[in-house]
C-alpha positions as a printed NumPy array, in Angstrom:
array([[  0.   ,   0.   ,   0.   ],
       [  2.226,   2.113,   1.176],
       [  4.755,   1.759,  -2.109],
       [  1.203,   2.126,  -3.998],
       [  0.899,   5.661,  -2.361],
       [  4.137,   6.867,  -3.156],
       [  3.985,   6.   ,  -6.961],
       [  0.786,   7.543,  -7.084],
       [  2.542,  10.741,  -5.618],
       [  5.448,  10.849,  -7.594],
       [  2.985,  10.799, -10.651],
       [  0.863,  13.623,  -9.187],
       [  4.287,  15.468,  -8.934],
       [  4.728,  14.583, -12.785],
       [  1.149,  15.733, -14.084],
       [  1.951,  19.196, -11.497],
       [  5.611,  19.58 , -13.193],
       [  4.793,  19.191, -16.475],
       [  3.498,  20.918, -19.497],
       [  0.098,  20.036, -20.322],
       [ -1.151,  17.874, -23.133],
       [ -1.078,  20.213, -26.369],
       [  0.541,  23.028, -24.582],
       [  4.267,  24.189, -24.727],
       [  6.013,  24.708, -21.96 ],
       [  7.751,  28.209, -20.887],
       [ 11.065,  27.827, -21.665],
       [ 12.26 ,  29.62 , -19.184],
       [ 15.693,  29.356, -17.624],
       [ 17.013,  27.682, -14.092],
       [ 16.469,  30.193, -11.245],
       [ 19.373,  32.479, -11.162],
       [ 19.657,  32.249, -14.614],
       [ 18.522,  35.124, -17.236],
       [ 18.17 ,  34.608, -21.194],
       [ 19.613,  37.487, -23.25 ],
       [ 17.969,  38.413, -26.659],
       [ 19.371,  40.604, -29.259],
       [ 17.459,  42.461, -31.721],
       [ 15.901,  43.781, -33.79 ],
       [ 16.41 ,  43.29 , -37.413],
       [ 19.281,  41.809, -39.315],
       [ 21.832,  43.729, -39.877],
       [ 21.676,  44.563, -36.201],
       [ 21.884,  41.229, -35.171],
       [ 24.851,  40.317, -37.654],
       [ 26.835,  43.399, -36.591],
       [ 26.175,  42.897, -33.226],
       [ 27.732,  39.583, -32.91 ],
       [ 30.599,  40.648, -35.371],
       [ 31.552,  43.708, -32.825],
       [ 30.832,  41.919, -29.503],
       [ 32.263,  38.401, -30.485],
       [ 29.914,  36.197, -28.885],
       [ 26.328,  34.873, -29.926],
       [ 23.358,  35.787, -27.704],
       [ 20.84 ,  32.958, -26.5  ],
       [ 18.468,  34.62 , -28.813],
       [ 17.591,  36.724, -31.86 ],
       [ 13.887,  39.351, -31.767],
       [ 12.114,  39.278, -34.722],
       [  8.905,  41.224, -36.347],
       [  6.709,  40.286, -38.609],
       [  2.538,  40.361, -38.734],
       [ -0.509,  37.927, -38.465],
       [ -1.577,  39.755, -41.833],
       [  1.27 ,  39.25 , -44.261],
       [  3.893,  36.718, -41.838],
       [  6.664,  39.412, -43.324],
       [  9.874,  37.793, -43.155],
       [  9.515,  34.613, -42.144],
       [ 10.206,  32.657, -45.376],
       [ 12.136,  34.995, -47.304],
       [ 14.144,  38.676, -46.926],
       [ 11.5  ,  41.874, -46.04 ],
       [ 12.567,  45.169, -46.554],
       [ 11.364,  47.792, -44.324],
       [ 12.132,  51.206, -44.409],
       [ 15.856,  51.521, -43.715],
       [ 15.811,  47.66 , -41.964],
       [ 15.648,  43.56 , -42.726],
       [ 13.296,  41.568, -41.322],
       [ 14.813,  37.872, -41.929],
       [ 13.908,  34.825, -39.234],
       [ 15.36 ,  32.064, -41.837],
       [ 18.504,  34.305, -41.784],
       [ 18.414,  34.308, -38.291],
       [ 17.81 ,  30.327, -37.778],
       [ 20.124,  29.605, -41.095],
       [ 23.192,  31.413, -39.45 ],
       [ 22.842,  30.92 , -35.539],
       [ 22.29 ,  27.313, -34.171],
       [ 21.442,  26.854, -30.454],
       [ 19.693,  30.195, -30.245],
       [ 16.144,  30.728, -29.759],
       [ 13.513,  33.565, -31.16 ],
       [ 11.378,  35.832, -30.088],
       [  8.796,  37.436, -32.249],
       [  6.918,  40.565, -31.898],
       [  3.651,  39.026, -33.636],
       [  1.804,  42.814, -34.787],
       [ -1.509,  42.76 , -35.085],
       [ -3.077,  46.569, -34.985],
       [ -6.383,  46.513, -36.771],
       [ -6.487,  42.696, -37.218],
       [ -8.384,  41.311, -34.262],
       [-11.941,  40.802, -35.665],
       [-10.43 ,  39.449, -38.768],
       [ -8.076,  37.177, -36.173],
       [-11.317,  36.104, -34.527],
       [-13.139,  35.429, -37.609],
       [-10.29 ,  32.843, -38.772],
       [ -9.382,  34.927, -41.388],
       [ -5.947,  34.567, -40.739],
       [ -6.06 ,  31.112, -39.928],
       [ -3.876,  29.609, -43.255],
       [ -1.349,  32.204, -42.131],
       [ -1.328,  30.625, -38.776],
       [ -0.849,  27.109, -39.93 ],
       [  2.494,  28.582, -41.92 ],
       [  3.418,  30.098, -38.884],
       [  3.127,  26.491, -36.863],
       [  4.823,  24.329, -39.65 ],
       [  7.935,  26.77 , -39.877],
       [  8.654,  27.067, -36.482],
       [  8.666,  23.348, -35.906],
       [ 11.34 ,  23.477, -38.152],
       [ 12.912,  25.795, -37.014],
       [ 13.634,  23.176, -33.92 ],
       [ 14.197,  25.611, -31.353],
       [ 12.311,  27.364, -28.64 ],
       [ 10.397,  30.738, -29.748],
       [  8.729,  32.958, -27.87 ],
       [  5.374,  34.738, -29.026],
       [  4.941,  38.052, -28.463],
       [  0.968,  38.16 , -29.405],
       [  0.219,  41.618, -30.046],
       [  2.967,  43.398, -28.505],
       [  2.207,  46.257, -25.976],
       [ -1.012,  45.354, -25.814],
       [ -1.905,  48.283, -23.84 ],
       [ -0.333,  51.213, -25.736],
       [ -2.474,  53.776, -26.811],
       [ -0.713,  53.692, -30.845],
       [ -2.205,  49.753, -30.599],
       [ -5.681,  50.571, -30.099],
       [ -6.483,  47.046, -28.756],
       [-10.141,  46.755, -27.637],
       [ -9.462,  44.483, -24.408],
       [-12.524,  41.699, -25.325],
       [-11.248,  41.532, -28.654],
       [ -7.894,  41.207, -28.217],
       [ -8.597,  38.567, -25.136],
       [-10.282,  36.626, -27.364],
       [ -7.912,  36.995, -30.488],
       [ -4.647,  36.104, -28.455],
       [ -6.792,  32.776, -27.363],
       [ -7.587,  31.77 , -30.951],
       [ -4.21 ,  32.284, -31.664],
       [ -3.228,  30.075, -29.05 ],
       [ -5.959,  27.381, -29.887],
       [ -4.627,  27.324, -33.065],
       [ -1.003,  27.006, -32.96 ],
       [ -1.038,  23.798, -30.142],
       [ -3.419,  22.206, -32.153],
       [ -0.949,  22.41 , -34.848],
       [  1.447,  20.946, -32.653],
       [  3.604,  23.901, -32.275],
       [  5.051,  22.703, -28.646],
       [  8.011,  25.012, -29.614],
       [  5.852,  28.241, -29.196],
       [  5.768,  29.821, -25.776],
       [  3.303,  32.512, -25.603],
       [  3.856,  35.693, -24.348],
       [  1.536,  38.562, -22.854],
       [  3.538,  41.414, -23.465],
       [  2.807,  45.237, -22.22 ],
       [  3.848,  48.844, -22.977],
       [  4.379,  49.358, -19.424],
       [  3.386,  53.29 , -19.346],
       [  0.876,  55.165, -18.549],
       [ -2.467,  53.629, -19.365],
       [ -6.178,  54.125, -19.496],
       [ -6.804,  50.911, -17.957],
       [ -5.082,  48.334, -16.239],
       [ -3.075,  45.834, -17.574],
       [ -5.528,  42.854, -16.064],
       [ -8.191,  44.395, -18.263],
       [ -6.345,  42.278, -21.349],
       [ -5.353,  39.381, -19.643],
       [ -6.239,  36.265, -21.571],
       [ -5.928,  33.814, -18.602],
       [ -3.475,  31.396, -17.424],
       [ -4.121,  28.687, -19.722],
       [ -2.958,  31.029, -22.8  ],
       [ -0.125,  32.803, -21.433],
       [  3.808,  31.271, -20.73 ],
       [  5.675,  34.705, -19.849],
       [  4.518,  38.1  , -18.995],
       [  6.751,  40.828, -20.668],
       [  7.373,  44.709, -20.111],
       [  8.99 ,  47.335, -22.404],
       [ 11.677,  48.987, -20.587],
       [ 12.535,  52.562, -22.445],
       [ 13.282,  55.723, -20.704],
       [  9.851,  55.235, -18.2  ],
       [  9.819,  55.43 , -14.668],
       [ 10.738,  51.689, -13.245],
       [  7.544,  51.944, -11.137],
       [  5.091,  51.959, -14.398],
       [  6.478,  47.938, -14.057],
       [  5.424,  47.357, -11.258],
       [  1.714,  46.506, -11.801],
       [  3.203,  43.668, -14.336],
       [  5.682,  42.094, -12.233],
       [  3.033,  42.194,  -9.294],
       [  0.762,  40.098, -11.777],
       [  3.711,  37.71 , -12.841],
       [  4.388,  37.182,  -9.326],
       [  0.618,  36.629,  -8.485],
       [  0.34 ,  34.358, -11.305],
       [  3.743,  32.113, -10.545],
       [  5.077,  33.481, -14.618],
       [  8.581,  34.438, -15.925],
       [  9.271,  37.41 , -16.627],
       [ 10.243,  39.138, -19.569],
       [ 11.996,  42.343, -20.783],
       [ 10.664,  41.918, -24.49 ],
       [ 11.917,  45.424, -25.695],
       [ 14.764,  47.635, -23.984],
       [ 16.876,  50.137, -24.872],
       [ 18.357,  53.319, -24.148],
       [ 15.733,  55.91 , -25.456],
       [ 16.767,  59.162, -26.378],
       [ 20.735,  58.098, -25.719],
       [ 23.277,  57.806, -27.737],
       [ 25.994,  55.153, -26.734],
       [ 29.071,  57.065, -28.332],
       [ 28.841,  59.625, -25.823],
       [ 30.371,  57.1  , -23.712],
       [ 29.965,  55.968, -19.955],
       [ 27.84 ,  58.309, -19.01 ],
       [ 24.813,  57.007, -20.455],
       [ 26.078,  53.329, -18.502],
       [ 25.678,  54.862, -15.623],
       [ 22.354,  57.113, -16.249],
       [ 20.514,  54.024, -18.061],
       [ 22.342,  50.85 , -17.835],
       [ 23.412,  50.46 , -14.6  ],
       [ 19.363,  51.06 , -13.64 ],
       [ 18.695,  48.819, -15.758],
       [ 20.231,  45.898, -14.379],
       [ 19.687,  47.131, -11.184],
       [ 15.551,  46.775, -11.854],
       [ 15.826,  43.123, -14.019],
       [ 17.934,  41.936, -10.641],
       [ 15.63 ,  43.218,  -8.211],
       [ 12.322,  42.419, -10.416],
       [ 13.875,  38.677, -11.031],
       [ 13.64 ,  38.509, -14.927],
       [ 14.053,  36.076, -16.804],
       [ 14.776,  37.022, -20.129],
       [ 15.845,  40.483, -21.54 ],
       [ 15.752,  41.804, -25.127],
       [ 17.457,  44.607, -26.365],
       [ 17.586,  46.622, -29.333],
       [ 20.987,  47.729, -30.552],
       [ 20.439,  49.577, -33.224],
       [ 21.303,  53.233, -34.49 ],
       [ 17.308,  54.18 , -34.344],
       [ 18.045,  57.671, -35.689],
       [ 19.592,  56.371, -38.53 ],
       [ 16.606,  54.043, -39.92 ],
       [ 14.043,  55.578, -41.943],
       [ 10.801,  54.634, -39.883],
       [ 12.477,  55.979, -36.775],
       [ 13.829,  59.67 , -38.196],
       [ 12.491,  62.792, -35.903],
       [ 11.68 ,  60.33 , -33.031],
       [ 14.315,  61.171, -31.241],
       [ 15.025,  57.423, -29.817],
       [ 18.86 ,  57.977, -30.489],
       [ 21.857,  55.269, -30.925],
       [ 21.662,  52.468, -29.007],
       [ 24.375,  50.349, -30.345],
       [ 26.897,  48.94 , -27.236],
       [ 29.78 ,  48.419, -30.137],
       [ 29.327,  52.139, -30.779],
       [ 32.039,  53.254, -27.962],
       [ 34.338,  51.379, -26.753],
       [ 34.216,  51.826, -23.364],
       [ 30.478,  50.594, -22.966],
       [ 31.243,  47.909, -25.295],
       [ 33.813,  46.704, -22.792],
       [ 31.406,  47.083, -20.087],
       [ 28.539,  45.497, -21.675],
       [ 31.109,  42.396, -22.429],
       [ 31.637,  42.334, -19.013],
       [ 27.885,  42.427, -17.773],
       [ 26.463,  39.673, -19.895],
       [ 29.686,  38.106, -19.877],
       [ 28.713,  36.857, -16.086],
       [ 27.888,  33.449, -15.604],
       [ 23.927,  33.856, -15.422],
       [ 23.623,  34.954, -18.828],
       [ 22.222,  32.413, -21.05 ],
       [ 24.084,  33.066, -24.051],
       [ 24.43 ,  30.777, -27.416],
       [ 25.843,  26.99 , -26.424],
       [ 25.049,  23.386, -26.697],
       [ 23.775,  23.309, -23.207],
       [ 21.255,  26.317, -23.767],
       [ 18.5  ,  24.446, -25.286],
       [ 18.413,  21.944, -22.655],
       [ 18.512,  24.634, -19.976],
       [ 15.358,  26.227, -20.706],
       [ 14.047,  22.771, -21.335],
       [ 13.795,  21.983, -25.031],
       [ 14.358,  18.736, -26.734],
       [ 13.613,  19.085, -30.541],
       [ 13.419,  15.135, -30.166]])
């Protein structure tokens, strides 16, 4: 009996401990561990590995439920590269993240309109054989999204719906918001627990307290949590280590104290693109001076920094087996 009991606990533990049937798991890494993500287009990825001289545990791309922009083949933006088989082609043991944009699309979304384009989405990233991370309407919350919270609850579930019953089991999903100042609260858009892997923040030049209603919610609801966009808004790198020290060194401060789990930031030269001219976001790029390339090296250099290796995939829990 009593030998009865205790394999009839152990497989309680099992069902509690693992992903359910149909759903993918988080992918998230060992406690005390943080996955950094590099974006967010091509060329900024390529050059970015080029100047620093080590691969990052992942790669952010952006494409759209309308079009899937990207994925397949080369997209040219204005001034940018979108290119995920670029991405998968050139760095092995890396994951993915994907800003999925879907402004003015959720009816349609709803409807099953974009349903073929959902299917393409599920067979290439199970061949893709590595763990991706779904940003489902990005910044949900931001006012330039106009997201109607029912819709976009019930969107980001058919989404969901439809990629595990494709068998995607590569796709975490991931509730991403804007992290600002809002009409509503962030709660108001929540899809529910059975839809959502990570919770995610944007982390720009805001106050650090506008993220504190999301990592009180991934707390509340045991998630990871993610930095899915970052960078150093309205700075320019080659002005040296003063901008470490005024945006940086918060930062890191915040992610350590907050208990992320995965950052992503964007190194490019925003003033330079085309879509980004007379926005003032500045130059982000770490290789850009030499002196907060050295210290970035350093920083992500530290042990707890998932960064590209044969072990990665196995410490946030993927087998492509």
């Amino acid at each position: 009996m009593k030998s009865a009991l205790l394999m009839a606990a152990a497989g309680a533990l099992f069902w509690l401990s693992s992903p359910l049937p149909g759903r993918a798991a988080s992918f998230a890494p060992p406690d005390g561990e943080v996955l950094l993500v590099v974006g967010q287009n091509r060329q900024t990825c390529d050059d970015y590995v080029k100047a620093v001289g080590k691969v990052p545990g992942g790669f952010m791309f952006y494409t759209s439920i309308g079009a899937l922009e990207g994925l397949q083949t080369p997209y040219q933006g204005a001034g940018y590269v979108q290119d995920a088989q670029h991405l998968v082609d050139t760095y092995p043991n890396t994951t993915l993240q994907i800003g999925f944009w879907m402004v003015d699309c959720l009816p349609a979304t709803i409807a099953g309109k974009y349903d073929a384009n959902l299917d393409r989405l599920a067979a290439w990233a199970k061949k893709a054989k590595r763990p991706i991370y779904l940003r489902i309407g990005y910044e949900f919350d931001g006012a330039h999204n106009h997201y109607d919270p029912k819709d976009y609850v019930e969107a980001f579930r058919h989404i969901v719906k439809r990629l595990r019953d494709q068998k995607a089991d590569n796709i975490a999903f991931v509730w991403h918001s804007v992290a600002g100042i809002t009409e509503k609260p962030p709660e108001t858009w929540y899809p529910g627990d059975e839809y959502v892997d990570w919770f995610a923040v944007s982390y720009f030049d805001q106050s650090a307290r506008h993220m504190d209603p999301m990592t009180q919610l991934a707390a509340q609801h045991g998630k990871p949590l993610m930095v899915a966009e970052c960078t150093p808004k309205g700075q320019f790198t080659r002005h040296g280590l003063g901008v470490w020290n005024l945006w940086f060194k918060n930062f890191f401060h915040w992610t350590d104290k907050a208990g992320v789990k995965a950052i992503s930031y964007i190194d490019d030269n925003w003033d330079d693109m085309e879509i980004w001219k007379g926005q003032h976001w500045g130059d982000a790029r770490v290789e850009a001076n030499q002196a907060i390339k050295a210290k970035w090296i350093e920083q992500v250099g530290q042990p707890k920094f998932l960064q590209s290796s044969p072990e990665l995939f196995k410490k946030l829990g993927y087998s492509a087996d």
